[in-house]
PDB file of C-alpha atoms in Angstrom:
ATOM      1  CA  MET W  25      -0.007   0.214  -0.082  1.00 87.00           C
ATOM      2  CA  SER W  26       0.918   3.325  -0.614  1.00 93.00           C
ATOM      3  CA  ASP W  27       1.598   5.960   2.397  1.00 94.00           C
ATOM      4  CA  SER W  28      -1.659   7.628   1.563  1.00 96.00           C
ATOM      5  CA  GLU W  29      -3.636   4.500   1.347  1.00 97.00           C
ATOM      6  CA  LEU W  30      -1.880   3.332   4.776  1.00 98.00           C
ATOM      7  CA  ARG W  31      -3.032   6.932   6.378  1.00 98.00           C
ATOM      8  CA  ARG W  32      -6.377   5.997   5.228  1.00 98.00           C
ATOM      9  CA  GLN W  33      -6.899   2.628   6.229  1.00 98.00           C
ATOM     10  CA  LEU W  34      -5.325   3.323   9.740  1.00 98.00           C
ATOM     11  CA  VAL W  35      -7.833   6.226  10.208  1.00 98.00           C
ATOM     12  CA  GLU W  36     -10.794   4.058   9.063  1.00 98.00           C
ATOM     13  CA  ILE W  37     -10.163   1.025  10.973  1.00 98.00           C
ATOM     14  CA  GLY W  38      -9.341   3.304  14.043  1.00 98.00           C
ATOM     15  CA  ALA W  39     -12.860   4.931  13.315  1.00 98.00           C
ATOM     16  CA  SER W  40     -14.428   1.444  13.607  1.00 98.00           C
ATOM     17  CA  LEU W  41     -12.924   0.295  16.643  1.00 98.00           C
ATOM     18  CA  PHE W  42     -13.854   3.335  18.499  1.00 97.00           C
ATOM     19  CA  ASP W  43     -17.670   2.989  17.049  1.00 97.00           C
ATOM     20  CA  ARG W  44     -18.124  -0.503  17.925  1.00 96.00           C
ATOM     21  CA  GLY W  45     -16.567  -0.130  21.664  1.00 95.00           C
ATOM     22  CA  PHE W  46     -13.540  -1.563  21.408  1.00 96.00           C
ATOM     23  CA  SER W  47     -11.628   1.721  22.314  1.00 94.00           C
ATOM     24  CA  VAL W  48     -13.038   4.768  24.525  1.00 93.00           C
ATOM     25  CA  GLY W  49     -11.886   8.153  25.010  1.00 95.00           C
ATOM     26  CA  SER W  50      -8.244   8.330  23.829  1.00 94.00           C
ATOM     27  CA  ALA W  51      -7.517   4.990  24.850  1.00 94.00           C
ATOM     28  CA  GLY W  52      -5.341   2.455  22.938  1.00 96.00           C
ATOM     29  CA  ASN W  53      -3.101   2.982  19.691  1.00 97.00           C
ATOM     30  CA  LEU W  54      -2.442   1.948  16.161  1.00 98.00           C
ATOM     31  CA  SER W  55       0.823   1.645  14.212  1.00 98.00           C
ATOM     32  CA  VAL W  56       1.673   0.124  10.720  1.00 98.00           C
ATOM     33  CA  ARG W  57       5.016  -0.202   8.844  1.00 98.00           C
ATOM     34  CA  THR W  58       5.354   1.908   5.861  1.00 97.00           C
ATOM     35  CA  ALA W  59       8.424   2.166   3.357  1.00 95.00           C
ATOM     36  CA  ASP W  60      10.005   4.860   5.388  1.00 95.00           C
ATOM     37  CA  GLY W  61       9.531   3.317   8.737  1.00 97.00           C
ATOM     38  CA  PHE W  62       6.445   3.868  10.682  1.00 98.00           C
ATOM     39  CA  LEU W  63       2.791   5.546  10.879  1.00 98.00           C
ATOM     40  CA  MET W  64       1.269   5.601  14.408  1.00 98.00           C
ATOM     41  CA  THR W  65      -1.372   7.695  16.159  1.00 98.00           C
ATOM     42  CA  PRO W  66      -0.390  10.533  18.086  1.00 97.00           C
ATOM     43  CA  THR W  67      -0.480  10.885  21.902  1.00 95.00           C
ATOM     44  CA  ASN W  68      -3.599  11.346  23.757  1.00 94.00           C
ATOM     45  CA  SER W  69      -5.700  11.181  20.475  1.00 96.00           C
ATOM     46  CA  SER W  70      -9.062   9.360  20.109  1.00 97.00           C
ATOM     47  CA  LEU W  71      -9.240   6.433  17.678  1.00 97.00           C
ATOM     48  CA  GLY W  72     -12.581   7.706  16.631  1.00 97.00           C
ATOM     49  CA  ARG W  73     -11.203  11.100  15.732  1.00 97.00           C
ATOM     50  CA  LEU W  74      -8.177  10.711  13.585  1.00 97.00           C
ATOM     51  CA  SER W  75      -7.015  12.614  10.757  1.00 97.00           C
ATOM     52  CA  VAL W  76      -4.820  11.344   7.925  1.00 97.00           C
ATOM     53  CA  ASP W  77      -2.973  14.546   8.173  1.00 96.00           C
ATOM     54  CA  GLU W  78      -2.112  14.181  11.623  1.00 97.00           C
ATOM     55  CA  LEU W  79      -0.605  10.905  12.063  1.00 98.00           C
ATOM     56  CA  ALA W  80       2.804  10.730  13.798  1.00 98.00           C
ATOM     57  CA  GLU W  81       5.715   9.566  11.356  1.00 98.00           C
ATOM     58  CA  LEU W  82       8.653   7.679  12.600  1.00 98.00           C
ATOM     59  CA  ASP W  83      11.833   6.475  10.692  1.00 98.00           C
ATOM     60  CA  HIS W  84      13.157   3.088  10.756  1.00 96.00           C
ATOM     61  CA  ARG W  85      15.214   3.738  14.044  1.00 96.00           C
ATOM     62  CA  TRP W  86      11.891   5.089  15.685  1.00 97.00           C
ATOM     63  CA  ARG W  87      13.109   8.537  15.605  1.00 97.00           C
ATOM     64  CA  HIS W  88       9.961  10.934  15.481  1.00 98.00           C
ATOM     65  CA  VAL W  89      10.539  12.454  12.058  1.00 98.00           C
ATOM     66  CA  GLY W  90       7.040  14.050  11.067  1.00 97.00           C
ATOM     67  CA  GLY W  91       3.390  14.892  12.349  1.00 97.00           C
ATOM     68  CA  PRO W  92       2.518  15.048  16.125  1.00 97.00           C
ATOM     69  CA  ARG W  93       4.176  13.329  18.848  1.00 97.00           C
ATOM     70  CA  PRO W  94       3.550   9.799  18.801  1.00 97.00           C
ATOM     71  CA  SER W  95       1.719   7.619  21.638  1.00 94.00           C
ATOM     72  CA  LYS W  96       3.910   7.529  24.436  1.00 92.00           C
ATOM     73  CA  GLU W  97       3.375   3.601  24.429  1.00 95.00           C
ATOM     74  CA  VAL W  98       5.712   3.621  21.277  1.00 97.00           C
ATOM     75  CA  VAL W  99       8.119   1.646  23.451  1.00 97.00           C
ATOM     76  CA  MET W 100       5.622  -1.251  23.259  1.00 98.00           C
ATOM     77  CA  HIS W 101       5.261  -1.171  19.787  1.00 98.00           C
ATOM     78  CA  ARG W 102       8.838  -0.999  18.852  1.00 98.00           C
ATOM     79  CA  ALA W 103       9.338  -4.172  21.161  1.00 98.00           C
ATOM     80  CA  VAL W 104       6.739  -6.236  19.164  1.00 98.00           C
ATOM     81  CA  TYR W 105       8.065  -5.172  15.661  1.00 98.00           C
ATOM     82  CA  GLU W 106      11.393  -5.771  16.470  1.00 98.00           C
ATOM     83  CA  THR W 107      10.442  -9.263  18.128  1.00 98.00           C
ATOM     84  CA  ARG W 108       7.940 -10.069  15.137  1.00 98.00           C
ATOM     85  CA  PRO W 109       9.898  -8.934  11.840  1.00 96.00           C
ATOM     86  CA  GLU W 110       6.792 -10.331   9.706  1.00 96.00           C
ATOM     87  CA  ALA W 111       4.481  -8.007  11.202  1.00 98.00           C
ATOM     88  CA  GLN W 112       3.359  -5.255   9.383  1.00 98.00           C
ATOM     89  CA  ALA W 113       0.919  -3.483  11.857  1.00 98.00           C
ATOM     90  CA  VAL W 114       0.207  -3.399  15.615  1.00 98.00           C
ATOM     91  CA  VAL W 115      -3.119  -2.570  17.513  1.00 98.00           C
ATOM     92  CA  HIS W 116      -3.223  -1.967  21.050  1.00 98.00           C
ATOM     93  CA  LEU W 117      -6.536  -1.593  22.842  1.00 98.00           C
ATOM     94  CA  HIS W 118      -8.097  -1.155  26.362  1.00 97.00           C
ATOM     95  CA  SER W 119     -11.010  -3.249  25.179  1.00 97.00           C
ATOM     96  CA  THR W 120     -13.308  -4.189  28.169  1.00 97.00           C
ATOM     97  CA  TYR W 121     -13.342  -7.731  28.594  1.00 96.00           C
ATOM     98  CA  VAL W 122      -9.481  -8.338  27.909  1.00 97.00           C
ATOM     99  CA  THR W 123      -9.032  -5.677  30.377  1.00 96.00           C
ATOM    100  CA  ALA W 124     -11.403  -7.664  32.754  1.00 94.00           C
ATOM    101  CA  VAL W 125      -9.358 -10.307  32.251  1.00 94.00           C
ATOM    102  CA  SER W 126      -5.832  -8.771  32.880  1.00 94.00           C
ATOM    103  CA  CYS W 127      -6.976  -7.814  36.082  1.00 94.00           C
ATOM    104  CA  LEU W 128      -7.856 -11.317  37.424  1.00 91.00           C
ATOM    105  CA  ALA W 129      -5.294 -12.621  40.240  1.00 81.00           C
ATOM    106  CA  GLU W 130      -5.218 -15.990  38.419  1.00 72.00           C
ATOM    107  CA  ASP W 131      -2.190 -18.219  36.892  1.00 64.00           C
ATOM    108  CA  GLY W 132      -2.151 -19.791  33.676  1.00 55.00           C
ATOM    109  CA  PRO W 133      -4.016 -19.143  30.543  1.00 59.00           C
ATOM    110  CA  THR W 134      -6.899 -16.705  31.458  1.00 78.00           C
ATOM    111  CA  ILE W 135      -8.587 -17.253  28.113  1.00 91.00           C
ATOM    112  CA  PRO W 136      -9.352 -20.967  27.043  1.00 90.00           C
ATOM    113  CA  ALA W 137      -8.987 -22.030  23.416  1.00 93.00           C
ATOM    114  CA  LEU W 138     -12.716 -22.540  22.917  1.00 94.00           C
ATOM    115  CA  THR W 139     -13.280 -21.832  19.245  1.00 96.00           C
ATOM    116  CA  PRO W 140     -11.294 -21.999  16.172  1.00 97.00           C
ATOM    117  CA  TYR W 141     -11.209 -18.517  15.222  1.00 96.00           C
ATOM    118  CA  PHE W 142      -9.252 -17.846  18.455  1.00 96.00           C
ATOM    119  CA  VAL W 143      -6.378 -20.398  17.546  1.00 96.00           C
ATOM    120  CA  MET W 144      -6.148 -19.342  14.234  1.00 95.00           C
ATOM    121  CA  ARG W 145      -5.949 -15.541  14.921  1.00 95.00           C
ATOM    122  CA  VAL W 146      -4.033 -15.429  18.277  1.00 95.00           C
ATOM    123  CA  GLY W 147      -2.555 -19.147  18.612  1.00 93.00           C
ATOM    124  CA  ARG W 148      -2.931 -21.831  21.631  1.00 91.00           C
ATOM    125  CA  GLU W 149      -2.979 -19.215  24.257  1.00 90.00           C
ATOM    126  CA  VAL W 150      -2.335 -15.410  24.997  1.00 95.00           C
ATOM    127  CA  PRO W 151       0.675 -14.738  27.416  1.00 94.00           C
ATOM    128  CA  THR W 152       0.127 -12.032  30.037  1.00 95.00           C
ATOM    129  CA  VAL W 153       3.244  -9.802  30.989  1.00 96.00           C
ATOM    130  CA  PRO W 154       3.316  -7.923  34.458  1.00 95.00           C
ATOM    131  CA  TYR W 155       1.745  -4.541  34.955  1.00 96.00           C
ATOM    132  CA  TYR W 156       4.421  -1.844  34.221  1.00 96.00           C
ATOM    133  CA  ARG W 157       2.925   2.126  34.043  1.00 95.00           C
ATOM    134  CA  PRO W 158       1.706   3.222  30.535  1.00 93.00           C
ATOM    135  CA  GLY W 159       4.811   4.465  28.373  1.00 92.00           C
ATOM    136  CA  SER W 160       7.459   2.580  30.835  1.00 94.00           C
ATOM    137  CA  ALA W 161      10.472   1.381  28.828  1.00 94.00           C
ATOM    138  CA  GLU W 162      10.516  -1.182  31.640  1.00 96.00           C
ATOM    139  CA  VAL W 163       8.310  -3.436  30.021  1.00 97.00           C
ATOM    140  CA  ASP W 164      10.422  -4.009  27.112  1.00 97.00           C
ATOM    141  CA  ALA W 165      12.221  -7.364  28.135  1.00 97.00           C
ATOM    142  CA  GLU W 166       8.981  -9.078  29.352  1.00 97.00           C
ATOM    143  CA  LEU W 167       7.074  -7.938  26.332  1.00 98.00           C
ATOM    144  CA  ARG W 168       9.731  -9.160  23.727  1.00 98.00           C
ATOM    145  CA  ALA W 169       9.668 -12.609  25.629  1.00 98.00           C
ATOM    146  CA  ALA W 170       5.752 -12.766  25.425  1.00 97.00           C
ATOM    147  CA  ALA W 171       5.347 -11.515  21.879  1.00 98.00           C
ATOM    148  CA  ALA W 172       8.197 -14.369  20.703  1.00 97.00           C
ATOM    149  CA  GLN W 173       5.451 -17.045  21.784  1.00 95.00           C
ATOM    150  CA  GLY W 174       2.799 -15.570  19.422  1.00 95.00           C
ATOM    151  CA  PRO W 175       1.151 -12.427  17.994  1.00 97.00           C
ATOM    152  CA  ALA W 176      -1.134 -11.566  20.921  1.00 98.00           C
ATOM    153  CA  VAL W 177      -0.216 -10.397  24.457  1.00 97.00           C
ATOM    154  CA  ILE W 178      -2.067  -9.228  27.238  1.00 97.00           C
ATOM    155  CA  LEU W 179      -1.034  -6.651  29.747  1.00 97.00           C
ATOM    156  CA  ALA W 180      -1.699  -7.086  33.028  1.00 96.00           C
ATOM    157  CA  ASN W 181      -4.250  -4.283  34.528  1.00 95.00           C
ATOM    158  CA  HIS W 182      -3.955  -2.588  31.197  1.00 96.00           C
ATOM    159  CA  GLY W 183      -5.389  -4.447  27.880  1.00 96.00           C
ATOM    160  CA  SER W 184      -3.791  -5.908  24.885  1.00 98.00           C
ATOM    161  CA  ILE W 185      -1.084  -5.687  21.980  1.00 98.00           C
ATOM    162  CA  VAL W 186      -1.692  -7.590  18.737  1.00 98.00           C
ATOM    163  CA  ALA W 187       0.559  -7.744  15.950  1.00 98.00           C
ATOM    164  CA  GLY W 188      -0.687  -8.861  12.247  1.00 98.00           C
ATOM    165  CA  GLU W 189       0.598  -9.258   8.639  1.00 97.00           C
ATOM    166  CA  THR W 190      -1.718  -5.914   7.826  1.00 97.00           C
ATOM    167  CA  LEU W 191      -3.529  -3.360   9.732  1.00 98.00           C
ATOM    168  CA  GLU W 192      -6.663  -5.352   9.142  1.00 98.00           C
ATOM    169  CA  SER W 193      -5.634  -8.859  10.154  1.00 97.00           C
ATOM    170  CA  ALA W 194      -4.193  -7.269  13.379  1.00 98.00           C
ATOM    171  CA  SER W 195      -7.354  -5.359  14.190  1.00 98.00           C
ATOM    172  CA  ASN W 196      -9.492  -8.663  13.114  1.00 98.00           C
ATOM    173  CA  ALA W 197      -7.108 -10.556  16.077  1.00 98.00           C
ATOM    174  CA  ALA W 198      -7.655  -7.826  18.466  1.00 98.00           C
ATOM    175  CA  GLU W 199     -11.302  -8.083  18.078  1.00 98.00           C
ATOM    176  CA  GLU W 200     -11.232 -12.121  18.202  1.00 97.00           C
ATOM    177  CA  LEU W 201      -9.371 -11.962  21.803  1.00 98.00           C
ATOM    178  CA  GLU W 202     -11.833  -9.474  22.983  1.00 98.00           C
ATOM    179  CA  VAL W 203     -15.034 -11.698  21.977  1.00 97.00           C
ATOM    180  CA  SER W 204     -12.899 -14.555  23.187  1.00 96.00           C
ATOM    181  CA  ALA W 205     -12.296 -12.933  26.640  1.00 96.00           C
ATOM    182  CA  GLN W 206     -16.108 -12.184  26.713  1.00 96.00           C
ATOM    183  CA  LEU W 207     -16.960 -15.787  26.068  1.00 95.00           C
ATOM    184  CA  ALA W 208     -14.707 -16.733  28.831  1.00 92.00           C
ATOM    185  CA  PHE W 209     -16.445 -14.432  31.262  1.00 91.00           C
ATOM    186  CA  LEU W 210     -19.982 -15.663  30.156  1.00 93.00           C
ATOM    187  CA  LEU W 211     -18.868 -19.236  30.875  1.00 92.00           C
ATOM    188  CA  ARG W 212     -16.635 -18.675  33.815  1.00 86.00           C
ATOM    189  CA  ASP W 213     -18.689 -20.652  36.390  1.00 86.00           C
ATOM    190  CA  ARG W 214     -19.824 -23.328  33.759  1.00 90.00           C
ATOM    191  CA  GLN W 215     -18.494 -26.751  32.856  1.00 91.00           C
ATOM    192  CA  VAL W 216     -16.893 -26.059  29.114  1.00 90.00           C
ATOM    193  CA  ARG W 217     -15.826 -27.984  26.309  1.00 93.00           C
ATOM    194  CA  PRO W 218     -12.435 -26.467  25.289  1.00 92.00           C
ATOM    195  CA  LEU W 219     -10.893 -27.856  21.866  1.00 95.00           C
ATOM    196  CA  THR W 220      -8.446 -30.731  22.167  1.00 95.00           C
ATOM    197  CA  GLU W 221      -5.012 -30.689  21.875  1.00 95.00           C
ATOM    198  CA  ASP W 222      -5.410 -32.526  18.313  1.00 96.00           C
ATOM    199  CA  GLN W 223      -8.036 -29.888  17.189  1.00 97.00           C
ATOM    200  CA  ILE W 224      -5.768 -27.185  18.232  1.00 95.00           C
ATOM    201  CA  GLN W 225      -2.490 -28.634  16.376  1.00 95.00           C
ATOM    202  CA  GLU W 226      -4.731 -29.463  13.185  1.00 96.00           C
ATOM    203  CA  LEU W 227      -5.659 -25.609  13.070  1.00 95.00           C
ATOM    204  CA  LEU W 228      -2.117 -24.619  13.623  1.00 92.00           C
ATOM    205  CA  ASP W 229      -0.660 -27.016  10.827  1.00 90.00           C
TER     206      ASP W 229
END
C-alpha cells in the first residue's frame, strides 16, 4: 500500500474500533509499517477522531520525523515489531473484557481455546506480562519474551497488544481476542468444552 492508502486505512480502522466500543476516549493506539518507517496514532488522540494529515511519522530507527508526537506507548510497538519482523501492523486496545481478564489474579491461561477462530487468529494461548506504568520502557524485556510466543499479548491491568501481517488482520485478531475474553467471562462458572490438543494442532498446522 502507498503511504496515503495506509493513512486512510489507519484512520478508518481506528474509527471502526472506536464506534463499536473496542476503544473509548483516548485509549488505545495503532501503528503500521511503511516504506520509510512507521505511522502511529498521536499521543492522547482518540481512535474515533483521527485525521490522515495528523499521524505521527517515525523512521526505521524509531525517531520522530514528522507529524504530531507519537503515543507514549511507542516502546511497546517497537518491542513487538522487533520481536516479530513479519509484523506489518500493531493494535493496542483497552477493550472491556480483555482488560477485565488482565485484572484477574489467576495463574495459567486466562482465555481458554474455545473456538477455532481464537486459535487461528491469536494462537494456542495468550501470554500475560506483568503490570508496568503505561509508556514505561521497563516493559520491554518481558513484552519481547511474550511476543515471541505469539502475535497477541495481554498486559496486566491494562489491555492487549496484537501484531498482524496487515493492519486489518491485526485488528481482526484484537477483536477476536476481545470476543474470546467475553466468552470466557460468560462461561466462567460453567463446565466448558475447550478444543482438544489434536483439534488445536490441526488448526495450527
